[in-house]
Amino acid sequence: MHETAADEAPGSALLARAAVSAIFFLTGAGTANWAVRIPAVQERLALSEGALGVALLGVSVGALVAMPVAGRLVARRGSRPVTWAAAAAFAAALALPPLAPSLTTLALSLVVLGLTNGMLDVAMNAQAAAVQRRYREPVMGRIHALYSFGGLVGATVGGRVAAHGVGAAPHLAAVGLALGLGASAAALGMLPARADAVPEHRSSLVRPTRALALLGVVAFCVLFGEGAMANWSAVYLREVGGAGPGLAAAGFAAFSLTMAAGRAAGDALTTRLGAARLARAGGVVAALGVAAAMAVPRPWAAVLGFAAVGAGLSSVFPTVLAATARLPGVVPGAAIAVVSMCGYSGLLAGPPLIGAVAGALTLRGGLALAGITSLVIVALAGTLTGRSRSASEPQAHPAPVLAAS
């Protein structure tokens, strides 16, 4: 994509913030539209739950493979072109799963979906981090909130489309087309490649440091909790709380709503409390939410508890990524890829670990793991306040620093 003189204008940071926010919204909406059509794909191929689970693992495998590659590409090419290319590829990949004629081809199509999603995740977060560096106050929370709100909108629209009998294939093809067009338009407003591309003489490899490792642990713990809620909240409400199918879904809905609202308010709270104090408080709230759901075996208590988990965890991951991009001596895009991989590993490891503990003990015991990881966030919250890049360190594209609006 061509860079113009407009990219140098003082208002370009405002435009870039709107553009990357749009990318986050579109990605959340696209992911949610796929999620609501999974049952249709399962029914068309007559897959058992076990077979479907194996196929869905392809998304995680693809994302984990793509993330380190994305980090290198962002470091060398800049986040803008990589975000645009990854968004276009993700849009096209959305149409593949409902076309798969067998379990094998479905799994392969989901690996492709995971590859494109993982690439997009790293690139758009790197662009968001580049935008954040142009503001005096935090904006990452509100950018990430757009992903959550996009998911809510996508799930609502996708559910209505499915309810009207529209097939999964034309539905997801239309979503992919809209996402691709929208992302292409949004990419025009993002910061140019020189904003975060690394000069040729600098290495794009990430040196392992204690600070980076600790931020990776925090990311792992945050997404471990998110995976626990996504995969086990409804099961917990049904089996422990005795809720019916409709009420069982309320646990994850409450978690999603407070997650979105918390991210929307997270930047203001970060400014008021500081990143470390907010993460520490969030970990406490999430741990108390898990404890409440475990202590009172009633549906209302579990729903309130899961809502508290969403509120507590909501601002931590965006703050972790912002802190990662500020680490001295690292390439932001490559470092974000490392921390994102750690977080995604938690998302991937959480559900089966909870299931294993639930099988050996009880589902309450399995859910306790989410409380433990929340307490780890409390213990490591201080890592979110680290030394920023010094003025002497290379910066690809100095820009006016703006107050958050």
PDB file of C-alpha atoms in Angstrom, residues 93-274:
ATOM      1  CA  ALA A  93     -10.444 -18.338   5.001  1.00  0.00           C
ATOM      2  CA  LEU A  94     -13.792 -17.749   6.721  1.00  0.00           C
ATOM      3  CA  ALA A  95     -15.563 -19.143   3.677  1.00  0.00           C
ATOM      4  CA  LEU A  96     -13.628 -22.439   3.649  1.00  0.00           C
ATOM      5  CA  PRO A  97     -14.969 -24.507   6.608  1.00  0.00           C
ATOM      6  CA  PRO A  98     -18.597 -24.785   5.429  1.00  0.00           C
ATOM      7  CA  LEU A  99     -17.348 -25.978   2.030  1.00  0.00           C
ATOM      8  CA  ALA A 100     -15.304 -28.857   3.475  1.00  0.00           C
ATOM      9  CA  PRO A 101     -16.611 -32.273   2.272  1.00  0.00           C
ATOM     10  CA  SER A 102     -14.998 -34.342   5.062  1.00  0.00           C
ATOM     11  CA  LEU A 103     -13.485 -34.214   8.532  1.00  0.00           C
ATOM     12  CA  THR A 104      -9.964 -34.114   7.082  1.00  0.00           C
ATOM     13  CA  THR A 105     -10.648 -31.191   4.789  1.00  0.00           C
ATOM     14  CA  LEU A 106     -12.521 -29.409   7.584  1.00  0.00           C
ATOM     15  CA  ALA A 107      -9.489 -29.763   9.869  1.00  0.00           C
ATOM     16  CA  LEU A 108      -7.206 -28.451   7.104  1.00  0.00           C
ATOM     17  CA  SER A 109      -9.492 -25.496   6.447  1.00  0.00           C
ATOM     18  CA  LEU A 110      -9.468 -24.679  10.160  1.00  0.00           C
ATOM     19  CA  VAL A 111      -5.671 -24.809  10.219  1.00  0.00           C
ATOM     20  CA  VAL A 112      -5.744 -22.211   7.430  1.00  0.00           C
ATOM     21  CA  LEU A 113      -8.260 -20.158   9.415  1.00  0.00           C
ATOM     22  CA  GLY A 114      -5.981 -20.369  12.455  1.00  0.00           C
ATOM     23  CA  LEU A 115      -2.903 -19.395  10.438  1.00  0.00           C
ATOM     24  CA  THR A 116      -4.582 -16.273   9.080  1.00  0.00           C
ATOM     25  CA  ASN A 117      -6.149 -15.396  12.432  1.00  0.00           C
ATOM     26  CA  GLY A 118      -2.842 -15.794  14.280  1.00  0.00           C
ATOM     27  CA  MET A 119      -1.062 -13.639  11.720  1.00  0.00           C
ATOM     28  CA  LEU A 120      -3.764 -10.984  11.976  1.00  0.00           C
ATOM     29  CA  ASP A 121      -3.762 -11.073  15.781  1.00  0.00           C
ATOM     30  CA  VAL A 122      -0.058 -10.250  16.028  1.00  0.00           C
ATOM     31  CA  ALA A 123      -0.074  -7.656  13.246  1.00  0.00           C
ATOM     32  CA  MET A 124      -3.093  -5.687  14.425  1.00  0.00           C
ATOM     33  CA  ASN A 125      -1.811  -5.697  18.014  1.00  0.00           C
ATOM     34  CA  ALA A 126       1.544  -4.395  16.778  1.00  0.00           C
ATOM     35  CA  GLN A 127      -0.270  -1.615  14.911  1.00  0.00           C
ATOM     36  CA  ALA A 128      -2.303  -0.857  18.049  1.00  0.00           C
ATOM     37  CA  ALA A 129       0.931  -0.686  20.065  1.00  0.00           C
ATOM     38  CA  ALA A 130       2.409   1.735  17.518  1.00  0.00           C
ATOM     39  CA  VAL A 131      -0.700   3.890  17.870  1.00  0.00           C
ATOM     40  CA  GLN A 132      -0.466   3.707  21.668  1.00  0.00           C
ATOM     41  CA  ARG A 133       3.083   5.104  21.562  1.00  0.00           C
ATOM     42  CA  ARG A 134       1.653   8.282  20.029  1.00  0.00           C
ATOM     43  CA  TYR A 135      -0.635   8.971  22.998  1.00  0.00           C
ATOM     44  CA  ARG A 136       0.137  10.221  26.476  1.00  0.00           C
ATOM     45  CA  GLU A 137      -2.760   8.236  27.934  1.00  0.00           C
ATOM     46  CA  PRO A 138      -3.767   4.577  27.447  1.00  0.00           C
ATOM     47  CA  VAL A 139      -5.903   3.710  24.420  1.00  0.00           C
ATOM     48  CA  MET A 140      -5.238  -0.039  24.087  1.00  0.00           C
ATOM     49  CA  GLY A 141      -8.221  -0.974  26.244  1.00  0.00           C
ATOM     50  CA  ARG A 142     -10.710   0.838  24.058  1.00  0.00           C
ATOM     51  CA  ILE A 143      -9.142  -0.621  20.932  1.00  0.00           C
ATOM     52  CA  HIS A 144      -9.477  -4.137  22.358  1.00  0.00           C
ATOM     53  CA  ALA A 145     -13.022  -3.361  23.498  1.00  0.00           C
ATOM     54  CA  LEU A 146     -13.968  -2.997  19.845  1.00  0.00           C
ATOM     55  CA  TYR A 147     -13.017  -6.662  19.322  1.00  0.00           C
ATOM     56  CA  SER A 148     -15.365  -7.671  22.142  1.00  0.00           C
ATOM     57  CA  PHE A 149     -18.193  -5.488  20.871  1.00  0.00           C
ATOM     58  CA  GLY A 150     -17.595  -6.799  17.369  1.00  0.00           C
ATOM     59  CA  GLY A 151     -17.990 -10.302  18.746  1.00  0.00           C
ATOM     60  CA  LEU A 152     -21.288  -9.392  20.400  1.00  0.00           C
ATOM     61  CA  VAL A 153     -22.589  -7.783  17.197  1.00  0.00           C
ATOM     62  CA  GLY A 154     -21.329 -10.665  15.072  1.00  0.00           C
ATOM     63  CA  ALA A 155     -22.923 -13.283  17.311  1.00  0.00           C
ATOM     64  CA  THR A 156     -26.250 -11.415  17.275  1.00  0.00           C
ATOM     65  CA  VAL A 157     -26.306 -10.892  13.509  1.00  0.00           C
ATOM     66  CA  GLY A 158     -25.001 -14.382  12.792  1.00  0.00           C
ATOM     67  CA  GLY A 159     -27.595 -15.944  15.044  1.00  0.00           C
ATOM     68  CA  ARG A 160     -30.413 -14.119  13.275  1.00  0.00           C
ATOM     69  CA  VAL A 161     -29.073 -15.082   9.855  1.00  0.00           C
ATOM     70  CA  ALA A 162     -28.887 -18.719  10.931  1.00  0.00           C
ATOM     71  CA  ALA A 163     -32.396 -18.552  12.389  1.00  0.00           C
ATOM     72  CA  HIS A 164     -33.716 -17.431   8.985  1.00  0.00           C
ATOM     73  CA  GLY A 165     -32.377 -20.595   7.386  1.00  0.00           C
ATOM     74  CA  VAL A 166     -29.492 -19.086   5.433  1.00  0.00           C
ATOM     75  CA  GLY A 167     -26.849 -21.723   4.747  1.00  0.00           C
ATOM     76  CA  ALA A 168     -23.462 -21.485   6.455  1.00  0.00           C
ATOM     77  CA  ALA A 169     -21.566 -21.312   3.147  1.00  0.00           C
ATOM     78  CA  PRO A 170     -23.279 -18.216   1.656  1.00  0.00           C
ATOM     79  CA  HIS A 171     -23.471 -16.622   5.099  1.00  0.00           C
ATOM     80  CA  LEU A 172     -19.732 -16.865   5.818  1.00  0.00           C
ATOM     81  CA  ALA A 173     -18.815 -15.993   2.234  1.00  0.00           C
ATOM     82  CA  ALA A 174     -20.795 -12.751   2.599  1.00  0.00           C
ATOM     83  CA  VAL A 175     -19.200 -12.053   5.985  1.00  0.00           C
ATOM     84  CA  GLY A 176     -15.756 -12.648   4.512  1.00  0.00           C
ATOM     85  CA  LEU A 177     -16.444 -10.303   1.609  1.00  0.00           C
ATOM     86  CA  ALA A 178     -17.664  -7.551   3.948  1.00  0.00           C
ATOM     87  CA  LEU A 179     -14.710  -8.079   6.273  1.00  0.00           C
ATOM     88  CA  GLY A 180     -12.199  -7.972   3.422  1.00  0.00           C
ATOM     89  CA  LEU A 181     -13.636  -4.774   1.965  1.00  0.00           C
ATOM     90  CA  GLY A 182     -13.901  -3.123   5.361  1.00  0.00           C
ATOM     91  CA  ALA A 183     -10.374  -4.088   6.372  1.00  0.00           C
ATOM     92  CA  SER A 184      -8.955  -2.845   3.073  1.00  0.00           C
ATOM     93  CA  ALA A 185     -10.603   0.525   3.606  1.00  0.00           C
ATOM     94  CA  ALA A 186      -9.442   0.694   7.225  1.00  0.00           C
ATOM     95  CA  ALA A 187      -5.856  -0.204   6.298  1.00  0.00           C
ATOM     96  CA  LEU A 188      -5.603   3.035   4.298  1.00  0.00           C
ATOM     97  CA  GLY A 189      -5.767   4.972   7.555  1.00  0.00           C
ATOM     98  CA  MET A 190      -3.249   2.975   9.584  1.00  0.00           C
ATOM     99  CA  LEU A 191       0.249   4.176  10.473  1.00  0.00           C
ATOM    100  CA  PRO A 192       2.698   3.520   7.635  1.00  0.00           C
ATOM    101  CA  ALA A 193       5.148   0.624   7.614  1.00  0.00           C
ATOM    102  CA  ARG A 194       8.031   2.799   8.795  1.00  0.00           C
ATOM    103  CA  ALA A 195       6.170   3.379  12.080  1.00  0.00           C
ATOM    104  CA  ASP A 196       7.304   0.026  13.448  1.00  0.00           C
ATOM    105  CA  ALA A 197       9.464  -1.711  10.834  1.00  0.00           C
ATOM    106  CA  VAL A 198      13.008  -2.449  11.980  1.00  0.00           C
ATOM    107  CA  PRO A 199      15.930  -1.009   9.973  1.00  0.00           C
ATOM    108  CA  GLU A 200      17.807  -3.612   7.966  1.00  0.00           C
ATOM    109  CA  HIS A 201      20.914  -3.400  10.161  1.00  0.00           C
ATOM    110  CA  ARG A 202      18.996  -4.318  13.334  1.00  0.00           C
ATOM    111  CA  SER A 203      18.085  -7.865  14.299  1.00  0.00           C
ATOM    112  CA  SER A 204      14.393  -8.714  14.560  1.00  0.00           C
ATOM    113  CA  LEU A 205      15.032 -11.611  16.925  1.00  0.00           C
ATOM    114  CA  VAL A 206      13.748 -11.288  20.485  1.00  0.00           C
ATOM    115  CA  ARG A 207      16.281 -11.871  23.243  1.00  0.00           C
ATOM    116  CA  PRO A 208      14.697 -13.734  26.162  1.00  0.00           C
ATOM    117  CA  THR A 209      14.621 -11.489  29.217  1.00  0.00           C
ATOM    118  CA  ARG A 210      13.117 -11.858  32.672  1.00  0.00           C
ATOM    119  CA  ALA A 211      10.655  -9.018  32.022  1.00  0.00           C
ATOM    120  CA  LEU A 212       9.455 -10.556  28.759  1.00  0.00           C
ATOM    121  CA  ALA A 213       9.090 -13.980  30.385  1.00  0.00           C
ATOM    122  CA  LEU A 214       7.030 -12.578  33.270  1.00  0.00           C
ATOM    123  CA  LEU A 215       4.757 -10.685  30.887  1.00  0.00           C
ATOM    124  CA  GLY A 216       4.312 -13.957  28.995  1.00  0.00           C
ATOM    125  CA  VAL A 217       3.252 -15.682  32.231  1.00  0.00           C
ATOM    126  CA  VAL A 218       0.688 -12.953  32.915  1.00  0.00           C
ATOM    127  CA  ALA A 219      -0.648 -13.297  29.356  1.00  0.00           C
ATOM    128  CA  PHE A 220      -0.866 -17.075  29.827  1.00  0.00           C
ATOM    129  CA  CYS A 221      -2.865 -16.629  33.044  1.00  0.00           C
ATOM    130  CA  VAL A 222      -5.278 -14.086  31.541  1.00  0.00           C
ATOM    131  CA  LEU A 223      -6.172 -16.206  28.523  1.00  0.00           C
ATOM    132  CA  PHE A 224      -6.256 -19.353  30.675  1.00  0.00           C
ATOM    133  CA  GLY A 225      -9.129 -17.694  32.540  1.00  0.00           C
ATOM    134  CA  GLU A 226     -10.820 -16.609  29.312  1.00  0.00           C
ATOM    135  CA  GLY A 227     -10.597 -20.144  27.928  1.00  0.00           C
ATOM    136  CA  ALA A 228     -12.007 -21.528  31.162  1.00  0.00           C
ATOM    137  CA  MET A 229     -15.048 -19.265  30.926  1.00  0.00           C
ATOM    138  CA  ALA A 230     -15.614 -19.909  27.222  1.00  0.00           C
ATOM    139  CA  ASN A 231     -15.470 -23.686  27.538  1.00  0.00           C
ATOM    140  CA  TRP A 232     -16.625 -24.527  31.050  1.00  0.00           C
ATOM    141  CA  SER A 233     -18.998 -21.808  32.301  1.00  0.00           C
ATOM    142  CA  ALA A 234     -22.112 -23.334  30.712  1.00  0.00           C
ATOM    143  CA  VAL A 235     -21.094 -26.850  31.768  1.00  0.00           C
ATOM    144  CA  TYR A 236     -20.512 -25.672  35.339  1.00  0.00           C
ATOM    145  CA  LEU A 237     -23.887 -23.944  35.518  1.00  0.00           C
ATOM    146  CA  ARG A 238     -25.644 -27.033  34.190  1.00  0.00           C
ATOM    147  CA  GLU A 239     -23.849 -29.721  36.202  1.00  0.00           C
ATOM    148  CA  VAL A 240     -23.102 -27.918  39.475  1.00  0.00           C
ATOM    149  CA  GLY A 241     -25.720 -25.179  39.528  1.00  0.00           C
ATOM    150  CA  GLY A 242     -28.517 -27.287  38.032  1.00  0.00           C
ATOM    151  CA  ALA A 243     -29.384 -24.648  35.424  1.00  0.00           C
ATOM    152  CA  GLY A 244     -31.347 -25.385  32.256  1.00  0.00           C
ATOM    153  CA  PRO A 245     -29.836 -24.920  28.777  1.00  0.00           C
ATOM    154  CA  GLY A 246     -30.969 -21.303  28.444  1.00  0.00           C
ATOM    155  CA  LEU A 247     -29.736 -20.199  31.852  1.00  0.00           C
ATOM    156  CA  ALA A 248     -26.506 -22.152  31.417  1.00  0.00           C
ATOM    157  CA  ALA A 249     -25.579 -19.879  28.520  1.00  0.00           C
ATOM    158  CA  ALA A 250     -26.044 -16.820  30.742  1.00  0.00           C
ATOM    159  CA  GLY A 251     -22.725 -17.422  32.479  1.00  0.00           C
ATOM    160  CA  PHE A 252     -20.622 -16.860  29.381  1.00  0.00           C
ATOM    161  CA  ALA A 253     -22.917 -14.037  28.236  1.00  0.00           C
ATOM    162  CA  ALA A 254     -22.352 -12.241  31.548  1.00  0.00           C
ATOM    163  CA  PHE A 255     -18.603 -12.828  31.273  1.00  0.00           C
ATOM    164  CA  SER A 256     -18.542 -11.463  27.697  1.00  0.00           C
ATOM    165  CA  LEU A 257     -20.555  -8.359  28.568  1.00  0.00           C
ATOM    166  CA  THR A 258     -18.408  -7.401  31.541  1.00  0.00           C
ATOM    167  CA  MET A 259     -15.284  -8.163  29.521  1.00  0.00           C
ATOM    168  CA  ALA A 260     -16.388  -5.729  26.801  1.00  0.00           C
ATOM    169  CA  ALA A 261     -17.501  -3.067  29.279  1.00  0.00           C
ATOM    170  CA  GLY A 262     -14.331  -3.449  31.325  1.00  0.00           C
ATOM    171  CA  ARG A 263     -12.132  -2.964  28.289  1.00  0.00           C
ATOM    172  CA  ALA A 264     -14.089   0.127  27.312  1.00  0.00           C
ATOM    173  CA  ALA A 265     -13.460   1.602  30.764  1.00  0.00           C
ATOM    174  CA  GLY A 266      -9.975   0.155  31.137  1.00  0.00           C
ATOM    175  CA  ASP A 267      -8.024   3.084  29.688  1.00  0.00           C
ATOM    176  CA  ALA A 268      -9.563   5.561  32.120  1.00  0.00           C
ATOM    177  CA  LEU A 269      -8.938   3.168  35.007  1.00  0.00           C
ATOM    178  CA  THR A 270      -5.334   2.636  33.903  1.00  0.00           C
ATOM    179  CA  THR A 271      -4.801   6.397  33.895  1.00  0.00           C
ATOM    180  CA  ARG A 272      -6.338   6.739  37.347  1.00  0.00           C
ATOM    181  CA  LEU A 273      -4.839   3.684  39.060  1.00  0.00           C
ATOM    182  CA  GLY A 274      -1.801   2.771  36.995  1.00  0.00           C
TER     183      GLY A 274
END
